[in-house]
Each structure stands twice: as structure tokens, then as C-alpha cells.
Coordinates of C-alpha atoms and ligand atoms in Angstrom, one line a residue:
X272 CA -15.8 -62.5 65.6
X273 CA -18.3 -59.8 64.2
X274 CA -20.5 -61.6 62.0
X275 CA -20.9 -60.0 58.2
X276 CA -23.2 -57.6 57.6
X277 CA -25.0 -57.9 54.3
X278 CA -25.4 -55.1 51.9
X279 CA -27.4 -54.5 49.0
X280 CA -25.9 -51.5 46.6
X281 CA -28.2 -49.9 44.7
X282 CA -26.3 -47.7 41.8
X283 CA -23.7 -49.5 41.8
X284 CA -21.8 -48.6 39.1
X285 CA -22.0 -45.2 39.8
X286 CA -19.8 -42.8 41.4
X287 CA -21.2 -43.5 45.1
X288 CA -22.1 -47.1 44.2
X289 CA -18.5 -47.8 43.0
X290 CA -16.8 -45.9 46.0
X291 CA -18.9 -48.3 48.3
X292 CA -17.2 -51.4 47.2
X293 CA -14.1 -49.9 47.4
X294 CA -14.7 -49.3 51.0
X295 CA -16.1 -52.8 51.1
X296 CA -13.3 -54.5 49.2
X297 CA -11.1 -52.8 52.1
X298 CA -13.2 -55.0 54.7
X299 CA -14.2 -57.6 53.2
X300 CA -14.3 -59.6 56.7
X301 CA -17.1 -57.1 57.8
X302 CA -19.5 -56.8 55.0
X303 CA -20.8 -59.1 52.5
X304 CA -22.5 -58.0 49.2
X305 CA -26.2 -59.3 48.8
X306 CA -27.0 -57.4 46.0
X307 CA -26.3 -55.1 43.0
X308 CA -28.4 -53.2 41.5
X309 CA -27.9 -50.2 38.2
X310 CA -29.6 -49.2 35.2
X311 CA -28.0 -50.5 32.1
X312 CA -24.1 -50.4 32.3
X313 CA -23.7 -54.4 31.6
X314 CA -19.7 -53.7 31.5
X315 CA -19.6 -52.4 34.7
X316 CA -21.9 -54.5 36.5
X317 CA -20.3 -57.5 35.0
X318 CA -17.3 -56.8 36.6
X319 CA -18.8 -56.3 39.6
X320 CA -20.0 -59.2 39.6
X321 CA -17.4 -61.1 38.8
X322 CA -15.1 -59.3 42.0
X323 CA -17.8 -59.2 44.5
X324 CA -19.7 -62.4 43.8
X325 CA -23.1 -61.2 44.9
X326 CA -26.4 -63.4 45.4
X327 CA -28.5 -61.1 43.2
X328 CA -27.9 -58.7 40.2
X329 CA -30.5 -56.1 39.2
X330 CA -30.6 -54.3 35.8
X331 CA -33.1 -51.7 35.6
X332 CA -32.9 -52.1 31.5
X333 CA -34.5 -55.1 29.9
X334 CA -32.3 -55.9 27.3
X335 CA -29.3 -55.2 29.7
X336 CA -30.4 -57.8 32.1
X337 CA -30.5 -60.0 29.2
X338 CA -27.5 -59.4 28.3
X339 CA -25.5 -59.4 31.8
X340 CA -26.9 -63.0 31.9
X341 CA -25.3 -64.0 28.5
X342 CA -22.3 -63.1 30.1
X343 CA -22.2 -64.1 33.5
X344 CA -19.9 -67.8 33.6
X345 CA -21.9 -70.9 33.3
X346 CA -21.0 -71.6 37.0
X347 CA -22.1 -67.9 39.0
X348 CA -23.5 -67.8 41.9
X349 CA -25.3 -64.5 40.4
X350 CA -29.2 -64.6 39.7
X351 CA -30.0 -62.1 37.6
X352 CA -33.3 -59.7 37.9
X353 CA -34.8 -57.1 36.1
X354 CA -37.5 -54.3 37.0
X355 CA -38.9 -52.4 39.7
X356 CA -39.9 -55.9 41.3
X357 CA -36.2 -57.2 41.3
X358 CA -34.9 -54.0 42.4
X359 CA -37.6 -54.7 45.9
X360 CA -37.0 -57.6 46.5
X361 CA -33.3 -57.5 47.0
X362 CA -33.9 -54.7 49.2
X363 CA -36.7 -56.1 51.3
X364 CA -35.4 -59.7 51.7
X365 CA -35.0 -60.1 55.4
X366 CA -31.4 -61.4 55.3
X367 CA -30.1 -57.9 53.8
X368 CA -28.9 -55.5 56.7
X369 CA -27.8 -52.7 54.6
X370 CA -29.1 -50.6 52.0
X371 CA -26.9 -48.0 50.2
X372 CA -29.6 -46.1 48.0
X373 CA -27.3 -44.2 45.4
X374 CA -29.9 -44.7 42.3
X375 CA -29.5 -40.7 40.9
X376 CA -33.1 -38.6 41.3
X377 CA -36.6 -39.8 41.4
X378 CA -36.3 -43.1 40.2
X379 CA -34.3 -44.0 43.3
X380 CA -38.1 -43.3 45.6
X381 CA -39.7 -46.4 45.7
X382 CA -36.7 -48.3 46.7
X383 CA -35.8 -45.3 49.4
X384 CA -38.8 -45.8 50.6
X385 CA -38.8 -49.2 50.7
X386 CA -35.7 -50.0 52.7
X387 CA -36.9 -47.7 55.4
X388 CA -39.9 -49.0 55.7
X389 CA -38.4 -52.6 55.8
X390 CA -36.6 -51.4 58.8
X391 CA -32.9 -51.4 57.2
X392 CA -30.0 -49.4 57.8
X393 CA -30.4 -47.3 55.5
X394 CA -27.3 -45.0 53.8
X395 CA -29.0 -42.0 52.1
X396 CA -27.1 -40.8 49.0
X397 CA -30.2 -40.5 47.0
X398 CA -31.3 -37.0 47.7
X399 CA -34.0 -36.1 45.8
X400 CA -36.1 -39.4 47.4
X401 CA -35.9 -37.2 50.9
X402 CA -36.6 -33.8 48.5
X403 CA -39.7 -35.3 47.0
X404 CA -41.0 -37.8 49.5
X405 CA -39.6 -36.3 52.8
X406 CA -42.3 -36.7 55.1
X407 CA -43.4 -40.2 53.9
X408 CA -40.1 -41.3 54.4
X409 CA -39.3 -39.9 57.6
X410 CA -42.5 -41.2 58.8
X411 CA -41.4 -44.9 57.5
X412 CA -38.0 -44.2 59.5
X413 CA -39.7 -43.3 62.7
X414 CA -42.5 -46.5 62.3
X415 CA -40.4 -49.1 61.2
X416 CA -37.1 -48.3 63.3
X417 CA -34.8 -48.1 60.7
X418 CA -31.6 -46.4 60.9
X419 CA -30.7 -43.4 58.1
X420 CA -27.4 -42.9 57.9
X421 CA -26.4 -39.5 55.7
X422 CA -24.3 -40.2 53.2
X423 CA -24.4 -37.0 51.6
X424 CA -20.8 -35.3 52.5
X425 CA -22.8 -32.3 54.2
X426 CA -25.3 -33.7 56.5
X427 CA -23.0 -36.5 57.5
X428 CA -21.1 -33.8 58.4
X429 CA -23.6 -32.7 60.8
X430 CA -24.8 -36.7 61.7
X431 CA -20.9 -36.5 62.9
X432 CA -21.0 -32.6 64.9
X433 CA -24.8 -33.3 66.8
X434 CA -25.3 -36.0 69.3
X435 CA -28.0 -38.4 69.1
X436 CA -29.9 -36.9 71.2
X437 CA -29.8 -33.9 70.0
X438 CA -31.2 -35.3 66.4
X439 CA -34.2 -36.7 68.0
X440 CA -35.1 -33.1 69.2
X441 CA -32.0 -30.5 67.9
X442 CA -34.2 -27.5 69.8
X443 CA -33.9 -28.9 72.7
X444 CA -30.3 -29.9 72.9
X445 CA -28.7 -26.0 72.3
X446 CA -28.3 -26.3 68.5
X447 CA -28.7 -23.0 67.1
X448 CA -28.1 -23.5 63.2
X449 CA -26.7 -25.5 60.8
X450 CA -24.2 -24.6 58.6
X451 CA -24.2 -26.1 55.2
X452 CA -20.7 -25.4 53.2
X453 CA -20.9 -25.1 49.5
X454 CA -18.2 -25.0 47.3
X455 CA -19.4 -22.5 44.9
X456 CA -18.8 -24.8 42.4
X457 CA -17.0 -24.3 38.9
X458 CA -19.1 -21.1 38.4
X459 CA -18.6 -19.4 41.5
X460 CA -16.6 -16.8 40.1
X461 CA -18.3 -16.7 36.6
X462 CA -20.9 -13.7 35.5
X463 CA -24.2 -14.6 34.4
X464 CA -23.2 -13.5 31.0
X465 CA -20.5 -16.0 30.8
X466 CA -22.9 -18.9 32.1
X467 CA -25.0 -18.5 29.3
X468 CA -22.6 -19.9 26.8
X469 CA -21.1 -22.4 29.7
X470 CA -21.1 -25.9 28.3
X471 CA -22.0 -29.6 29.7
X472 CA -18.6 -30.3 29.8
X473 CA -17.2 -27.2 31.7
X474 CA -20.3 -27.4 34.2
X475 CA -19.0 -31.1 35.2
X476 CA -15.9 -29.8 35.9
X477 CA -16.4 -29.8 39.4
X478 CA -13.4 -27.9 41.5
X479 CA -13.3 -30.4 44.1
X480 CA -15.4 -33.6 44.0
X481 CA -15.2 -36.3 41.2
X482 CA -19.2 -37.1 40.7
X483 CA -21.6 -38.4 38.6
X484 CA -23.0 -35.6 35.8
X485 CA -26.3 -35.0 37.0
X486 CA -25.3 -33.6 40.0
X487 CA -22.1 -32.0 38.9
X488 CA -24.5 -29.4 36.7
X489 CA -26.4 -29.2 40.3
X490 CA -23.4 -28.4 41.9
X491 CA -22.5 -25.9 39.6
X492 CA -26.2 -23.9 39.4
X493 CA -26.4 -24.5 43.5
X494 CA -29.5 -26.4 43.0
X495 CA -27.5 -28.8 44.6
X496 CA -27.3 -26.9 47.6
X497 CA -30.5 -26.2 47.3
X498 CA -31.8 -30.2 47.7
X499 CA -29.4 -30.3 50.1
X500 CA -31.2 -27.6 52.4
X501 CA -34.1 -29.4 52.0
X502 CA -32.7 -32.4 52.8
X503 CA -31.6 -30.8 55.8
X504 CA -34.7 -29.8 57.2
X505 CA -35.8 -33.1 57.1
X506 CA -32.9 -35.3 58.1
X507 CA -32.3 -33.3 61.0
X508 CA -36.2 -31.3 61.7
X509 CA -35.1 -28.5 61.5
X510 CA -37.4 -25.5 60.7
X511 CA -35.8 -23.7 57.2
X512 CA -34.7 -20.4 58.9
X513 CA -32.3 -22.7 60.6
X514 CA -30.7 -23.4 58.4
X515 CA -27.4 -21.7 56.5
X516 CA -25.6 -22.1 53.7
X517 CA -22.0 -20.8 53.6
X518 CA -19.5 -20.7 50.2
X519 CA -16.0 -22.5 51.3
X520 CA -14.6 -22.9 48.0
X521 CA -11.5 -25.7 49.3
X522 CA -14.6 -28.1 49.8
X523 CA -12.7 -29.3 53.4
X524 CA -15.2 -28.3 55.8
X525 CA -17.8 -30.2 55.3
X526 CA -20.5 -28.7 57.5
X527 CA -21.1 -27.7 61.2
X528 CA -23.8 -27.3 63.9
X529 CA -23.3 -23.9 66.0
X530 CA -24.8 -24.7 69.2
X531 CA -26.5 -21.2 71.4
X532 CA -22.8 -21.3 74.0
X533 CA -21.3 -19.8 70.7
X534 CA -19.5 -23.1 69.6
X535 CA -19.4 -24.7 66.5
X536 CA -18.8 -28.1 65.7
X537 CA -17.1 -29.1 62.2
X538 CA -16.4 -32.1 60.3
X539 CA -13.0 -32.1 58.3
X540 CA -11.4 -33.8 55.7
X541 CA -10.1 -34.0 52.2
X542 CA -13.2 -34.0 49.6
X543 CA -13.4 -38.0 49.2
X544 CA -16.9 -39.5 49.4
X545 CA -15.4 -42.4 50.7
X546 CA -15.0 -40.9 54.4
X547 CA -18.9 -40.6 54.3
X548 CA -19.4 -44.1 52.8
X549 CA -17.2 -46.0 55.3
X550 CA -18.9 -43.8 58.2
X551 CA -22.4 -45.1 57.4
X552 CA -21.2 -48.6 57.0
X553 CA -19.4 -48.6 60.0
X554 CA -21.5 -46.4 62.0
X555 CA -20.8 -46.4 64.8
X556 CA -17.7 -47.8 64.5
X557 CA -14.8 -45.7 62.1
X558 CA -13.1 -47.7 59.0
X559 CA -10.1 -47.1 57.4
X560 CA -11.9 -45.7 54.0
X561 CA -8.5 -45.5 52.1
X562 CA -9.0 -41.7 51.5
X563 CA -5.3 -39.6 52.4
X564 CA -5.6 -37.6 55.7
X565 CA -6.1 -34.1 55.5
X566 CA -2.6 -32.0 55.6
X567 CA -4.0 -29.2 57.5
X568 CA -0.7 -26.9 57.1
X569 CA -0.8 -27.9 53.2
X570 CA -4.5 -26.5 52.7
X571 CA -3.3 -23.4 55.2
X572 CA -6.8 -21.7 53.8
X573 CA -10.3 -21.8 54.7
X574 CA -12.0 -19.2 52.9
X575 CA -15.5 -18.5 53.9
X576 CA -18.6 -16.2 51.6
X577 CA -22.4 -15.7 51.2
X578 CA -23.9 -17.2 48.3
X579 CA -25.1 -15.0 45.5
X580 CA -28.8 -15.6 44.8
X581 CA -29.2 -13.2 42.0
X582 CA -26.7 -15.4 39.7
X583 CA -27.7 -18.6 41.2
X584 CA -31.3 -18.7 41.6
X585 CA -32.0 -22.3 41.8
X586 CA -31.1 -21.9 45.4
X587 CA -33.3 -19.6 46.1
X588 CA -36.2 -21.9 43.9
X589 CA -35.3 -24.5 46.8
X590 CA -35.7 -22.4 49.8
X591 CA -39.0 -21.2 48.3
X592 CA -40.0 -24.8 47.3
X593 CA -39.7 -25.4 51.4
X594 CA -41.7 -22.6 52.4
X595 CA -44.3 -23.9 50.1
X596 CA -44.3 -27.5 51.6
X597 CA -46.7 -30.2 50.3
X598 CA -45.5 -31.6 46.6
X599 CA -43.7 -27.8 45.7
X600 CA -40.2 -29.7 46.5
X601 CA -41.2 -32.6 44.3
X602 CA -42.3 -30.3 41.5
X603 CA -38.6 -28.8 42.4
X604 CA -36.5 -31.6 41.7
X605 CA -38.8 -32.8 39.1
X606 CA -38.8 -29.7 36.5
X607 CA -34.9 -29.8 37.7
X608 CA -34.3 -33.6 36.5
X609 CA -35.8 -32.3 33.3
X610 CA -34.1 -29.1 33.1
X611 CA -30.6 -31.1 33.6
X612 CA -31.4 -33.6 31.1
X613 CA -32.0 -30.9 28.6
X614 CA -28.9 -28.8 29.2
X615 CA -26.9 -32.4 29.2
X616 CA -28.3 -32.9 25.7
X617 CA -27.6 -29.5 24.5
X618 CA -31.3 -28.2 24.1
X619 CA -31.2 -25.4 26.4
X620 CA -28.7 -23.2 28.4
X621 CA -27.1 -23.5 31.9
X622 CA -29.2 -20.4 32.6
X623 CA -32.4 -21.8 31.2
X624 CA -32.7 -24.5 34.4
X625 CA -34.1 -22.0 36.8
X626 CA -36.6 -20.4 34.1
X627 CA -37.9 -23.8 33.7
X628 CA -38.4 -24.8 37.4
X629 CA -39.8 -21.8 38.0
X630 CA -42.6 -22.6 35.5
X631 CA -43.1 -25.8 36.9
X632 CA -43.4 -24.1 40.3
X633 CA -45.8 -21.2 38.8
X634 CA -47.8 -24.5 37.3
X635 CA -48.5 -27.2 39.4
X636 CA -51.0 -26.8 42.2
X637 CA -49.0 -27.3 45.5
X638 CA -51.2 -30.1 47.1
X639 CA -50.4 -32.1 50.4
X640 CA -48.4 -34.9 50.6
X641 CA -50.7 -37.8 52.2
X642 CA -49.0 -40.8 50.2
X643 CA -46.6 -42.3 47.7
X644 CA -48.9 -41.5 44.5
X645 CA -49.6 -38.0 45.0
X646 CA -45.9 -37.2 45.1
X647 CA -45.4 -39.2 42.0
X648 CA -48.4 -37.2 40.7
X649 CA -46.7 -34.1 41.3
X650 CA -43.3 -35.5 40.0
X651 CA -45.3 -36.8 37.0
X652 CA -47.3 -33.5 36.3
X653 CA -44.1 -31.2 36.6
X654 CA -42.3 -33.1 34.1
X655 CA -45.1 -32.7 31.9
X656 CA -45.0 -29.3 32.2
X657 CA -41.3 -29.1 32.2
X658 CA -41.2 -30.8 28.6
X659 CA -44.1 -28.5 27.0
X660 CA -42.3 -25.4 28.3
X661 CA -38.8 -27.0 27.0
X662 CA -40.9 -27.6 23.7
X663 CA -41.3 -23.9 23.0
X664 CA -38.5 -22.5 23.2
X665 CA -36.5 -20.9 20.7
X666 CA -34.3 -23.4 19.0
X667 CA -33.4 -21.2 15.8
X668 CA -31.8 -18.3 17.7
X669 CA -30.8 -20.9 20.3
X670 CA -32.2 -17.7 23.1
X671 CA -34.7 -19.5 25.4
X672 CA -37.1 -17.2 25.5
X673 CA -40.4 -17.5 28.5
X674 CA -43.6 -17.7 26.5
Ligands
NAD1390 P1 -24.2 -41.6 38.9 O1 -24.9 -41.1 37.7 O2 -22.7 -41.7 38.9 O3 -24.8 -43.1 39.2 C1 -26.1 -43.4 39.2 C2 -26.4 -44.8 39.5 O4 -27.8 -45.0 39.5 C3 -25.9 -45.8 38.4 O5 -25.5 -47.0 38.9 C4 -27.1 -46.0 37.5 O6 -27.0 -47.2 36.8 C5 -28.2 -46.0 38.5 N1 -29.5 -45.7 38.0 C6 -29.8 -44.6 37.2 N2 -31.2 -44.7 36.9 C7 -31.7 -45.8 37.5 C8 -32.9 -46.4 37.6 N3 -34.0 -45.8 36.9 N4 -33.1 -47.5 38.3 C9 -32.0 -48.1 38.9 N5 -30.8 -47.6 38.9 C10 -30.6 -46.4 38.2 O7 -24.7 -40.8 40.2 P2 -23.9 -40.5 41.5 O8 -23.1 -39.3 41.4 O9 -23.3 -41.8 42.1 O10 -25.1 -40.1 42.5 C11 -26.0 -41.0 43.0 C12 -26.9 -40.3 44.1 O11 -26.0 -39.9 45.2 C13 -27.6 -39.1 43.6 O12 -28.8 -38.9 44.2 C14 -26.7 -37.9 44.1 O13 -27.3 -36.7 44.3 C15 -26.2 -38.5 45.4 N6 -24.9 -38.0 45.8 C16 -23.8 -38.2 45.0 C17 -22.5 -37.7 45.5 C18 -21.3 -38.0 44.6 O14 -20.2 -37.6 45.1 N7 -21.4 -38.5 43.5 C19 -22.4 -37.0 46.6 C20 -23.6 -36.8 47.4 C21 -24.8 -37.3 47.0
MG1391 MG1 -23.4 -33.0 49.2

């Protein structure tokens, strides 16, 4: 008898925090859940609560915490905790085997962080923790022996196509390049004309994958992609010329390694983030993760084109944010978050995002990254600078215009 694993679920009642206790709920003799963890959505959590019957519940949100308590019955077996501190400590209390970091964008970093350097299996969803604090976390992986299990669809992809040994040093093991897929998202046929009136709704409209908003609009201006290549790089060390992106617009291939004999490796499937979930929590074993197999005669097409930089620029923002190295791929992400948050709320256009990263880029000295503060210095400064540029643009004839 396999003794439980226990799991703490950060973003929980998000899109990846809600598909992981549906994997979980499918083996429930397996895993155990230690703790939950979200910003504000009392609903949600409560019900989660209520199902999975975990030891701690963490609200980001004051009065949210408050309130989940109010509602909790008399008799649960739930402590509730609020804050940063709550959030730490049910990631680095020693029972916990399992950490599933799926907080969206840089608020998810010091938790990231912490779980590797607690030593913790740790299932990456969080992106932008690796985009802004890549070398400090890889360095608390390495130090602390913890295990980072890709949950992103496209570098579990490749965790799945390239040996373990191969990881450690992918040079030296015949890997030639990795091939990240893309789907294009729900632009990838639109002219930059038409994405200047495209709305919040129609850039959520994601083609394939069912996700949470912020990075649906990533999806659809590639900036997506773009983190993802960075994430890449640092996942797997690879050096950016390495590394390829590739449009396949049916979203079932969901990356490959081409190795120097000619061969390439490739992980399919049906565009379910489920299949990545239940691979990090079984890893190395393989769950059943409830998502349909693929019918292979049903899709009968893979397409396969080069992405267009000119209309989607935030990639190539990314790939020069990684050439840059130090805190440029924090001030990336960070001038992004903002950017996002502003086209969500109907301030600015779909095709204002890469004006106003590129600012932040232009802006914020590019210093090294020796700890923790000075990439939340550099997230900090480029969301300054973000918001003053956002705070001069042109509301009257709605036309962003660069100052
Ligand atoms: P989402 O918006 O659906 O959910 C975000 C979760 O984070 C929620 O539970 C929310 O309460 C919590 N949260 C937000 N701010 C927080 C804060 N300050 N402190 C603590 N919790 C906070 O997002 P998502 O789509 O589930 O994405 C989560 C992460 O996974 C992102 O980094 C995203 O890039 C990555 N990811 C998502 C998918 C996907 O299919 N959704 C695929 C690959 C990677
Ligand atoms: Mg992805």
C-alpha cells in the first residue's frame, strides 16, 4: 500500500488549481490535500473545502479569509489563514510533499521559490516565477534537491520527449533543439488593423484551451509563447538559439525535442491540462487524468507555420528580454501584467501591450539578478513605469499614442 502523498494547491480555484483536484478527486487513495490556497473567491474555496476537507485554507484577501471562516461548519477540520505568511507556511511545513504553484504572475514568486527551496516536488504552472526569478530558482532546485515537475502543457511536453539525463546536461545527450508549438491563438489569422478594435472578450476566446483570462490575452498576443521560451531556456538550460517556436494551430502536439540523428520526439494528446497535471502528480508513474484519448484519424491534420513577429511583437519583446538576461525578463512580464490588466479593464488596446513593454524595456536599467529583492525591484520599478506610460495616453481619441 503506497502511502498518501500530501499536496498543497496554491490557486486553487483557478483553472489549473481546479483541474488538479479533479485529477486528485480521481485518486483519492494516492494523494491527500494539505492545503488550499487563492486570492479572494470565498464561493469557490468554500466548496473546496467542504469536498476535499483540507488541513489549511489560505485567502490572500483579508476580508475574504474573514469571511470563508464565517462560513466554514462549526465542526471543520479547516484552519483558516490569511497573508503571505499563511500562504509559507503551508508550503514549507515538512509534512507537505507536493506543491502545485498555479498562483497567476508575480505574486505567485515568493511561494515558487519557497517550495523549491524547501526541497518539495514541485509542479510549475506559475510561469512568470521562472520568467522573473529564473536563476534564483533554479539555483534553489539544484541546492535543495527538489523536484520541478513542468506543468506547463509545452515543456511537459519536452519533460516527457528528453531523458533524464539528458536534462541534467541536454548538449551532451544529442538534443539539437526544442520545438515549442503554439497555437496561434484566436488572432492568428487576424491583421493588425483588425486587432486594434479586438475586444477582452474575443481575445479570451481561446481556439483550443479553456484558461484563466490573463493568460488567454497572452495566448492571443504570443507573449505567452514568449514566457514560455524563456521558461524553456531555464527549465531545460538551454542556450536561446535553441530554441524554436512552431504555429500548429490544432493545439495536439504539444512540443518535441529533435535530437542531432534527425529524430524528433513528440508528446500528443487532446488540449486538456489535465494530462500535464496528472503527469506531475504521478511522475513517474501515469494516472488516468479523465481527459478522452486522442482520435488520431478524427483530427486527420497537423498543420505546421512560422510565427509572424511583425503582428505579434510581444514574442519577439521575449526573445530580446533573454538576450538581455539579468532583471530585462522581469521587467518583461512585469510591464506585461500591467499591460494585460489594462486591456482587461478597457483602458488601452490589444495592440497597445507591446508599446508599453517595450517602454518598460527602453526604461529600466537591466541590472544582475543576485537575489530575491532586486528582481522584485525590477518588477516593482517596471510597473511603475508601466502605469505612468499607461497614464498618458490618449483617452479622448481612445488612440494610444507613444509620448
Ligand atoms: P486563473 O486566473 O484561472 O487562477 C489564478 C489563481 O491564482 C486563482 O486561484 C486566484 O485566486 C489565485 N491568485 C491570484 N492572485 C493571487 C495572489 N496574489 N495570491 C494568491 N493567490 C492568487 O489562472 P490559471 O489560468 O489557472 O493560471 C495559473 C498559472 O498557471 C499562471 O501562471 C498561468 O500562466 C499558468 N498556466 C495556466 C494554464 C491554463 O491552462 N490555465 C496553462 C499553462 C500554464
Ligand atoms: Mg503553455
Amino acid at each position: 500500500m503506497i502511502s498518501r502523498r500530501l499536496v498543497s494547491v496554491l490557486g486553487s480555484t483557478g483553472s489549473i488549481g481546479t483541474n488538479t483536484l479533479d485529477v486528485i478527486a480521481r485518486h483519492t487513495d494516492r494523494f491527500e490535500v494539505y492545503a488550499l490556497a487563492a486570492h479572494s473567491s470565498v464561493d469557490t474555496m468554500l466548496a473546496q473545502c467542504l469536498e476535499f476537507s483540507p488541513r489549511y485554507a489560505v485567502m490572500m484577501d483579508e476580508a475574504a479569509a474573514t469571511s470563508l471562516q464565517q462560513r466554514l461548519p462549526e465542526n471543520t477540520v479547516t484552519e483558516v489563514l490569511q497573508g503571505e505568511s499563511g500562504l509559507s507556511a503551508v508550503v514549507t511545513a515538512p509534512q507537505v510533499d507536493v506543491v502545485m504553484a498555479a498562483i497567476v504572475g508575480a505574486a505567485g514568486l515568493p511561494s515558487t521559490l519557497a517550495a523549491a527551496q524547501a526541497g518539495k516536488t514541485l509542479l510549475l504552472a506559475n510561469k512568470e516565477s521562472l520568467v522573473m526569478g529564473g536563476h534564483l530558482l533554479m539555483q534553489a532546485v539544484r541546492e535543495s534537491g527538489a523536484r520541478l515537475l513542468p506543468i506547463d502543457s509545452e515543456h511537459n511536453a519536452i519533460f516527457q520527449c528528453m531523458p533524464l539525463d539528458a536534462q541534467a546536461t541536454p548538449s551532451g545527450k544529442g538534443v539539437s533543439k526544442v520545438l515549442l508549438t503554439a497555437s496561434g491563438g484566436p488572432f492568428r489569422r487576424w491583421s493588425h488593423a483588425q486587432m486594434v478594435d479586438a475586444t477582452p472578450d474575443q481575445a479570451c476566446a481561446h481556439p483550443n484551451w479553456s484558461m484563466g483570462r490573463k493568460i488567454s490575452v497572452d495566448s492571443a498576443s504570443l507573449m505567452n509563447k514568449g514566457l514560455e521560451f524563456i521558461e524553456a531556456c531555464w527549465i531545460f538550460d538551454l542556450a536561446p538559439e535553441r530554441v524554436d517556436v512552431v504555429v500548429h494551430p490544432q493545439s495536439i502536439i504539444h512540443s518535441m525535442v529533435q535530437y542531432l540523428d534527425g529524430s524528433i520526439l513528440a508528446q500528443l494528446g487532446n488540449p486538456d491540462m489535465r494530462t500535464a497535471i496528472a503527469y506531475g502528480l504521478g511522475w513517474p508513474d501515469r494516472l488516468a487524468s479523465g481527459v478522452a484519448p486522442l482520435d488520431l484519424v478524427a483530427t486527420a491534420r497537423l498543420d505546421f507555420e512560422a510565427p509572424d513577429q511583425s503582428r505579434f511583437p510581444c514574442l519577439r519583446l521575449a526573445r530580446e528580454a533573454v538576450a538581455a538576461g539579468g532583471t530585462a525578463m522581469a521587467v518583461c512580464n512585469a510591464a506585461n501584467e500591467v499591460a494585460v490588466a489594462a486591456f482587461l479593464d478597457n483602458q488601452i488596446r490589444f495592440t497597445d501591450i507591446p508599446i508599453v513593454i517595450e517602454h518598460a524595456l527602453e526604461q529600466v536599467d537591466n541590472v544582475e539578478v543576485t537575489s530575491l529583492s532586486v528582481v522584485e525591484n525590477a518588477d516593482t520599478h517596471a510597473r511603475q513605469v508601466a502605469a505612468a506610460f499607461l497614464a498618458d495616453f490618449q483617452p479622448a481619441t481612445g488612440v494610444v499614442e507613444r509620448v
